[in-house]
CSV table of C-alpha atoms in Angstrom, one decimal:
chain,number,residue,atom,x,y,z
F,1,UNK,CA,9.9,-2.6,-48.9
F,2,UNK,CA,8.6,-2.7,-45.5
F,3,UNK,CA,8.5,0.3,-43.2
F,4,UNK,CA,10.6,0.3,-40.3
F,5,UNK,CA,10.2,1.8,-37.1
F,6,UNK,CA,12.8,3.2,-34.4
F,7,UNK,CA,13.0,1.9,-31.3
F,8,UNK,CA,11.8,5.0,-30.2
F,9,UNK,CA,8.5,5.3,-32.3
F,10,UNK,CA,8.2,1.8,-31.4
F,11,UNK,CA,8.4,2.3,-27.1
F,12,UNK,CA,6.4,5.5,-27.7
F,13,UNK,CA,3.2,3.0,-30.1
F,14,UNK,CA,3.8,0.1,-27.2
F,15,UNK,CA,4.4,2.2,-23.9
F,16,UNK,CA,7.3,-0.1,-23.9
F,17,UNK,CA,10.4,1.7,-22.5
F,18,UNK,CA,13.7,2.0,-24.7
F,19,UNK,CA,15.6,0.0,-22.0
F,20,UNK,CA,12.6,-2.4,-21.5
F,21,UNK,CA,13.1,-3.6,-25.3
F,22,UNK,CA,16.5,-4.0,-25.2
F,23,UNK,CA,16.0,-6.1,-22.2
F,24,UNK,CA,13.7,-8.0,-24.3
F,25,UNK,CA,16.2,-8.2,-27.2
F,26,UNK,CA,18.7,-9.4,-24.8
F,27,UNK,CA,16.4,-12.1,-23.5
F,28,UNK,CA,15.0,-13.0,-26.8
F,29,UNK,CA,11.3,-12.3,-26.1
F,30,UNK,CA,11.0,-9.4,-28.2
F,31,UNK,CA,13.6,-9.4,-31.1
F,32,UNK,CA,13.6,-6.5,-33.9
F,33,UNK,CA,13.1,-6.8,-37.3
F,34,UNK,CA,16.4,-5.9,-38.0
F,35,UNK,CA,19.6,-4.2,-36.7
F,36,UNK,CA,21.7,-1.8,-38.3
F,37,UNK,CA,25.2,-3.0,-38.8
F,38,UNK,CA,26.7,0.1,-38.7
F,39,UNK,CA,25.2,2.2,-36.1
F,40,UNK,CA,24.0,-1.1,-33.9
F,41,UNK,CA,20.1,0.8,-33.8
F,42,UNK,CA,17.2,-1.5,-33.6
F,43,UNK,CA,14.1,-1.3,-35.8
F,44,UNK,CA,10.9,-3.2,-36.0
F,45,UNK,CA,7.7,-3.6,-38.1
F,46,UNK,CA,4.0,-2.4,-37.5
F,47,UNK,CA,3.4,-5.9,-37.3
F,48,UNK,CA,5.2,-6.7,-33.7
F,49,UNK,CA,3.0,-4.1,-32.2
F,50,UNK,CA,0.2,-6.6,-31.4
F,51,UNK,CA,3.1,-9.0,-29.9
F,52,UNK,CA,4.6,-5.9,-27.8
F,53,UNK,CA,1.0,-5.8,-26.6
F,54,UNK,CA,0.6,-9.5,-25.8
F,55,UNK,CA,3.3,-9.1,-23.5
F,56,UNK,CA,2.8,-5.8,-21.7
F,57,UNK,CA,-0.8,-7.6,-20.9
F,58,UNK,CA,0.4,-10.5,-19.2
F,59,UNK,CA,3.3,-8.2,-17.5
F,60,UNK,CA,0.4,-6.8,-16.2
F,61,UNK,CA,-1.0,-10.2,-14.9
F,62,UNK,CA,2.9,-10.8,-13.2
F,63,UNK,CA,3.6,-13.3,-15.6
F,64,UNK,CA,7.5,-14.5,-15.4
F,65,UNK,CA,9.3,-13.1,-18.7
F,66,UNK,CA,10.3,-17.2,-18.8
F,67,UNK,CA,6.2,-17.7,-18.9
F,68,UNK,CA,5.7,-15.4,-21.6
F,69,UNK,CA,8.4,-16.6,-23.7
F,70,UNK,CA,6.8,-20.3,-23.2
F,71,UNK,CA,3.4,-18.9,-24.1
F,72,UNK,CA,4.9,-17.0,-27.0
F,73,UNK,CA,6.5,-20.4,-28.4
F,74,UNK,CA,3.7,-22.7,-27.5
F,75,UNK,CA,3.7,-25.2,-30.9
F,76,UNK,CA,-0.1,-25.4,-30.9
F,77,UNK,CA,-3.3,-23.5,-29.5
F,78,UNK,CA,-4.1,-26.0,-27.1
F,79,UNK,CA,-0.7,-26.0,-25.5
F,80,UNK,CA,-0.6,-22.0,-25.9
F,81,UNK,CA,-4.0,-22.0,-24.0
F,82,UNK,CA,-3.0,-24.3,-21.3
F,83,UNK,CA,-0.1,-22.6,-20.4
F,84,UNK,CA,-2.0,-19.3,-20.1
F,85,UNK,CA,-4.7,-21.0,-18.3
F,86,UNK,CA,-2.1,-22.2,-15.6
F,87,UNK,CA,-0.6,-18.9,-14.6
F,88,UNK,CA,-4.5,-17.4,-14.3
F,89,UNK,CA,-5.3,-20.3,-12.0
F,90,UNK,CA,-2.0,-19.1,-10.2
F,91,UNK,CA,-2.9,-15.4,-9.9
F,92,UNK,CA,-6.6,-16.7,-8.9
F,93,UNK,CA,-5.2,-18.8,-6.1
F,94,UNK,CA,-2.7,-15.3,-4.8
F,95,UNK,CA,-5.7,-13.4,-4.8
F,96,UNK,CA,-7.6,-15.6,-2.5
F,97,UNK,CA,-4.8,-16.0,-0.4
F,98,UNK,CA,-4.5,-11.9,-0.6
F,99,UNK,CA,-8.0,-11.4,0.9
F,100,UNK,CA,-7.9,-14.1,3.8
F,101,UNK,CA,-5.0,-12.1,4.8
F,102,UNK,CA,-6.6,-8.6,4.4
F,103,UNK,CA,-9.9,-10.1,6.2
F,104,UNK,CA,-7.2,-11.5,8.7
F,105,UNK,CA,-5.3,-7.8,9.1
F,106,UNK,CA,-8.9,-6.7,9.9
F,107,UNK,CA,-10.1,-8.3,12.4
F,108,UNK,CA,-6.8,-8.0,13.9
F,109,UNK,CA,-6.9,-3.8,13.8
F,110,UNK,CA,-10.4,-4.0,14.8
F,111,UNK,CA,-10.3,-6.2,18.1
F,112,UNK,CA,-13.7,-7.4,20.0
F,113,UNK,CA,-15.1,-7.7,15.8
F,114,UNK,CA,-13.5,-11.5,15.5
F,115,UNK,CA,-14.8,-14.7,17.7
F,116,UNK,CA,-13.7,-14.6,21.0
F,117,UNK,CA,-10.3,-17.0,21.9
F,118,UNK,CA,-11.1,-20.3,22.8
F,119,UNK,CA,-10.8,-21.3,26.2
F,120,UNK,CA,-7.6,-22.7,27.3
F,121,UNK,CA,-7.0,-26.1,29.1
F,122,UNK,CA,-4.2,-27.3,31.3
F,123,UNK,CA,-4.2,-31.4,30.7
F,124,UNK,CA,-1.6,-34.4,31.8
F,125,UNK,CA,-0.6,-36.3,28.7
F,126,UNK,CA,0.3,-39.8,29.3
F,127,UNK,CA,2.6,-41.6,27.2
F,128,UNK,CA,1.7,-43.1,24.8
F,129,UNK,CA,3.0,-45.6,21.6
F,130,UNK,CA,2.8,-45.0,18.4
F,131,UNK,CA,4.2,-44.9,15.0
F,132,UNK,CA,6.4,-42.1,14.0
F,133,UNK,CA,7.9,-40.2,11.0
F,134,UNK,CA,10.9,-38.2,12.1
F,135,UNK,CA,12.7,-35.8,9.9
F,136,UNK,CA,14.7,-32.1,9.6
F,137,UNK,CA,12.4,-30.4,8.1
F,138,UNK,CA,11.9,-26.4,6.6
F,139,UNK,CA,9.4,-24.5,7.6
F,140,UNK,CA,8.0,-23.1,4.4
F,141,UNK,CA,7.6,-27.0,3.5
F,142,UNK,CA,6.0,-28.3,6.7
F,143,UNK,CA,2.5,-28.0,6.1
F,144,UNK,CA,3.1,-30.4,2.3
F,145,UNK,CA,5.7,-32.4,4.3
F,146,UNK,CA,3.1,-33.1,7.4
F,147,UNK,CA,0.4,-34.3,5.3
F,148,UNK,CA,2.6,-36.4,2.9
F,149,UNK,CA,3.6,-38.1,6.6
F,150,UNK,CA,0.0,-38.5,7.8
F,151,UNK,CA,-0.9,-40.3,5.0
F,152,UNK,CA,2.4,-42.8,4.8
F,153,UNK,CA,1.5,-43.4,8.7
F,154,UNK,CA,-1.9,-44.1,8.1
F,155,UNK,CA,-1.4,-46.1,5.3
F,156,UNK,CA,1.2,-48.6,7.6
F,157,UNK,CA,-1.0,-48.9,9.8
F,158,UNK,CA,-3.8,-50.2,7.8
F,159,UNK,CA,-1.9,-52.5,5.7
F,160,UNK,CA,-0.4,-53.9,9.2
F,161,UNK,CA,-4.3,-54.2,10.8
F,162,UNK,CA,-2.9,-51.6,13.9
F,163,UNK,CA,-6.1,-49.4,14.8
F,164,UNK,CA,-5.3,-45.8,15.7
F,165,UNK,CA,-5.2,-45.1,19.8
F,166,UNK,CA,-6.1,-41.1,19.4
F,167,UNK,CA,-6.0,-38.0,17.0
F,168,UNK,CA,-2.6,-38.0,15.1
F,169,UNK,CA,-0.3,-35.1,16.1
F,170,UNK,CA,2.9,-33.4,15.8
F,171,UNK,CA,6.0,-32.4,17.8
F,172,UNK,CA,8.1,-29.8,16.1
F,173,UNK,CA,12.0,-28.5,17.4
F,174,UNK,CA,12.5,-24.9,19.0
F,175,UNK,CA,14.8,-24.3,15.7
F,176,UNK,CA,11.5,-24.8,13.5
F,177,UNK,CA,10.1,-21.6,14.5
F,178,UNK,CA,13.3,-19.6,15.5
F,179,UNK,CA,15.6,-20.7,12.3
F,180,UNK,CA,12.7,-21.8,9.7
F,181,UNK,CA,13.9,-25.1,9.7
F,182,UNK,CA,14.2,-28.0,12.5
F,183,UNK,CA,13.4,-31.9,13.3
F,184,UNK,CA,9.2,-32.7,13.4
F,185,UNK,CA,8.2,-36.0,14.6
F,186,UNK,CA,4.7,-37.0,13.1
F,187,UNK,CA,2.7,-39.8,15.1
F,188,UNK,CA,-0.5,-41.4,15.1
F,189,UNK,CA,-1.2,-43.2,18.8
F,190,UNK,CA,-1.6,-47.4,17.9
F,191,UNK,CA,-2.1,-50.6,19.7
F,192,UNK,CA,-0.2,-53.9,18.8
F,193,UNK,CA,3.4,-54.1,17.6
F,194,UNK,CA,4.2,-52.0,14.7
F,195,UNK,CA,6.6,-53.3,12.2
F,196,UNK,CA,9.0,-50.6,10.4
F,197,UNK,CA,8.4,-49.8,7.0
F,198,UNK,CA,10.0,-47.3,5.0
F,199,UNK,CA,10.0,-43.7,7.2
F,200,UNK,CA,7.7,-45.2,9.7
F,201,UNK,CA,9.2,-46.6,13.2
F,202,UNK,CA,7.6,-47.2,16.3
F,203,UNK,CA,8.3,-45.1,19.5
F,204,UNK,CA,6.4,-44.0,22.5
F,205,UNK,CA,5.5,-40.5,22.3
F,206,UNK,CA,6.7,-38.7,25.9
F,207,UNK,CA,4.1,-38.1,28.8
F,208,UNK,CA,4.0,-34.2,29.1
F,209,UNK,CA,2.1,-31.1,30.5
F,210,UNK,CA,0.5,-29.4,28.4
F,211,UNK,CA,-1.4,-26.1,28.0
F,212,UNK,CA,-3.6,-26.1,24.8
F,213,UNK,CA,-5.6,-24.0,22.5
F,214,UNK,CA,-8.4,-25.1,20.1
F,215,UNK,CA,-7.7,-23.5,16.8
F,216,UNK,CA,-10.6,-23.6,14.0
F,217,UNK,CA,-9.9,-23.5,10.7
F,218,UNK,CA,-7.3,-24.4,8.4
F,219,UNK,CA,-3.5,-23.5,9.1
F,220,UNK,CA,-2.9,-20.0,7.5
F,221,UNK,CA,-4.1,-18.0,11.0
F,222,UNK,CA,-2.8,-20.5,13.2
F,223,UNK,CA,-0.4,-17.9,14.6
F,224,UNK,CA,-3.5,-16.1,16.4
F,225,UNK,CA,-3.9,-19.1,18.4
F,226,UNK,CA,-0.6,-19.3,19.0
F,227,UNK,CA,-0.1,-15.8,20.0
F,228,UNK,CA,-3.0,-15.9,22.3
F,229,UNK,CA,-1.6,-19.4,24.3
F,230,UNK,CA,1.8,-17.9,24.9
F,231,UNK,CA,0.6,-15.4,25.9
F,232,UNK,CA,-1.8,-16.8,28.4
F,233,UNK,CA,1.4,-19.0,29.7
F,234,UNK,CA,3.8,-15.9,29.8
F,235,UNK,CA,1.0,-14.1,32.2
F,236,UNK,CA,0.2,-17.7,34.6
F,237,UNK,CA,4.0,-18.0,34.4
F,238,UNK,CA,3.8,-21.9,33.4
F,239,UNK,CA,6.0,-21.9,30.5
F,240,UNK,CA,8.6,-24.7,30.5
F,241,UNK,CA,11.4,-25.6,28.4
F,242,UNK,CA,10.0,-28.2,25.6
F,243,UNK,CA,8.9,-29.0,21.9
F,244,UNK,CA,5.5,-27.6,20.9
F,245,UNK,CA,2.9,-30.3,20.1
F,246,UNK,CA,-0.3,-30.4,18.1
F,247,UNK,CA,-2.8,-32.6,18.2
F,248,UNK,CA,-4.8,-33.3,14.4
F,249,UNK,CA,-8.6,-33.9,15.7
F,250,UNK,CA,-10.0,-33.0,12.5
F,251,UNK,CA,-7.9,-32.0,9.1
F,252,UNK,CA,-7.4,-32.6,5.6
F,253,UNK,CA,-8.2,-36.3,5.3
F,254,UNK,CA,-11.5,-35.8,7.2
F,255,UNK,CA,-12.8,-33.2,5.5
F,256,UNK,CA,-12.0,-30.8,2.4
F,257,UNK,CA,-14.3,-27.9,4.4
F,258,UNK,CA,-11.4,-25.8,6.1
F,259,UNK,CA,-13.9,-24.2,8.4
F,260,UNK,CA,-14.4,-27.9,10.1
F,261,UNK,CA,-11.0,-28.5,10.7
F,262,UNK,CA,-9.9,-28.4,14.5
F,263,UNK,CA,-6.3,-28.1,15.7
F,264,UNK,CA,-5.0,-28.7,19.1
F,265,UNK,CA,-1.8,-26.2,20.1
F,266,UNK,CA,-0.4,-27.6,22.9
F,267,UNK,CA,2.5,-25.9,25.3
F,268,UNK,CA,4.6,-27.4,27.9
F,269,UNK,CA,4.4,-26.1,30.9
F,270,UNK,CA,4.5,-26.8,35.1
F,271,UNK,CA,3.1,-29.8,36.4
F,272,UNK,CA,-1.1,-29.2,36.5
F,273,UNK,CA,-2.0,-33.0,37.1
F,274,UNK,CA,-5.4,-33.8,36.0
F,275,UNK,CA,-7.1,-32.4,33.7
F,276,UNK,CA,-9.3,-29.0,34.2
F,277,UNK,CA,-10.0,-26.2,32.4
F,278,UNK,CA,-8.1,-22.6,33.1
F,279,UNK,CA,-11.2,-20.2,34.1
């Protein structure tokens, strides 16, 4: 006859709580070994301790209860492997994304430690055709959504023999950044008559005025170089009603090397006529 244990010998060998393991009974992730008709109290074996401990381990590691329960059910090794090996590539992939934002929160608190802000231009923009993608779009998706775009523009325009006119860029809605979700119109500057295909229409991108900030790097600390033009635009009181733009002048499809990547942030602003430089 097999010895059975309470569930409270068994959350006191596991360091499992009482109401954790009828959680898990609930679920199905942790059944006992058997219930007792009569008095409805749970009792397992010796032998689920090891399992109890699998679990508390990758609870540990913030794996879903839905991952562990796949792990736990995996047919093979291989399959049980691979699914383990997925959620450590996703913790690996939080935890660099923890310490740029620690290093970021640093330099922050400690100002005069990070590079100094780029200079700031005020330029005339003409207008300027091109071919377009044009779609409502949420934020928390844009940066997936813009690339996807890029690369079904540039792809028309090779397969239609239309060279590029300038760096690709973007336009995005006011209701983008206030409400998380909002039109972006994604263009690359051509020459030639562009035929429509698919998402991709031609349209003339406007002339504007534009104040604008070179940000280096990839996009997770664009905000600093956003921060830094409004402010400078708030001070020279130039701001203007109008859709932020940015300008693509080296990204993802040039490069894989993040630290290379160069972003223009451009705001509208008062008329400033030819180009100069803001001293």
């Amino acid at each position: 006859m097999v010895d059975m244990l309470s569930i409270g010998d068994f959350a006191r060998a596991t360091h499992m709580t009482v109401k954790t393991l009828r959680h898990y009974h609930r679920i199905g992730l942790l059944e006992p070994a058997g219930v007792d008709t009569s008095t409805g109290y749970r009792q397992y074996t010796a032998e689920q301790i090891p399992i109890a401990q699998v679990i508390r381990r990758f609870r540990d590691l913030d794996m879903p209860l839905e991952g562990i329960q796949a792990v736990l059910s995996a047919p093979d090794l291989s399959t049980r492997n691979e699914r383990i090996t997925a959620h450590l590539v996703r913790l690996e992939d939080e935890l660099t994304r923890t310490q740029r934002a620690v290093t970021s929160l640093r330099n922050l608190l400690a100002p005069g430690t990070s590079e100094k802000t780029p200079a700031i231009d005020l330029r005339a923009v003409p207008a300027t055709p091109a071919a377009v993608i044009t779609e409502v779009v949420d934020a928390e998706h844009s940066v997936a959504w813009l690339q996807g775009a890029l690369g079904e523009l540039s792809a028309t325009l090779l397969a239609q023999q239309l060279p590029a006119a300038g760096p690709a860029g973007g336009i995005f809605s006011d209701s983008l950044f206030t409400e998380h979700r909002g039109q972006v119109t994604i263009f690359i500057p051509c020459t030639g008559k562009l035929r429509p295909l698919g998402r991709v229409t031609a349209a003339e991108i406007p002339a504007a005025e534009l104040a604008i900030i070179e940000h280096a790097g990839a996009p997770t600390e664009v905000d600093r170089a956003y921060g830094a033009l409004a402010d400078f635009v708030t001070r020279h009181a130039l701001a203007v009603d109008g859709p932020i733009r940015e300008y693509y002048l080296i990204g993802q499809r040039d490069t894989l090397d993040t630290a290379r990547w160069r972003t223009e942030i451009c705001w509208p602003v008062f008329r400033v006529g030819a180009t100069h430089p803001v001293p």
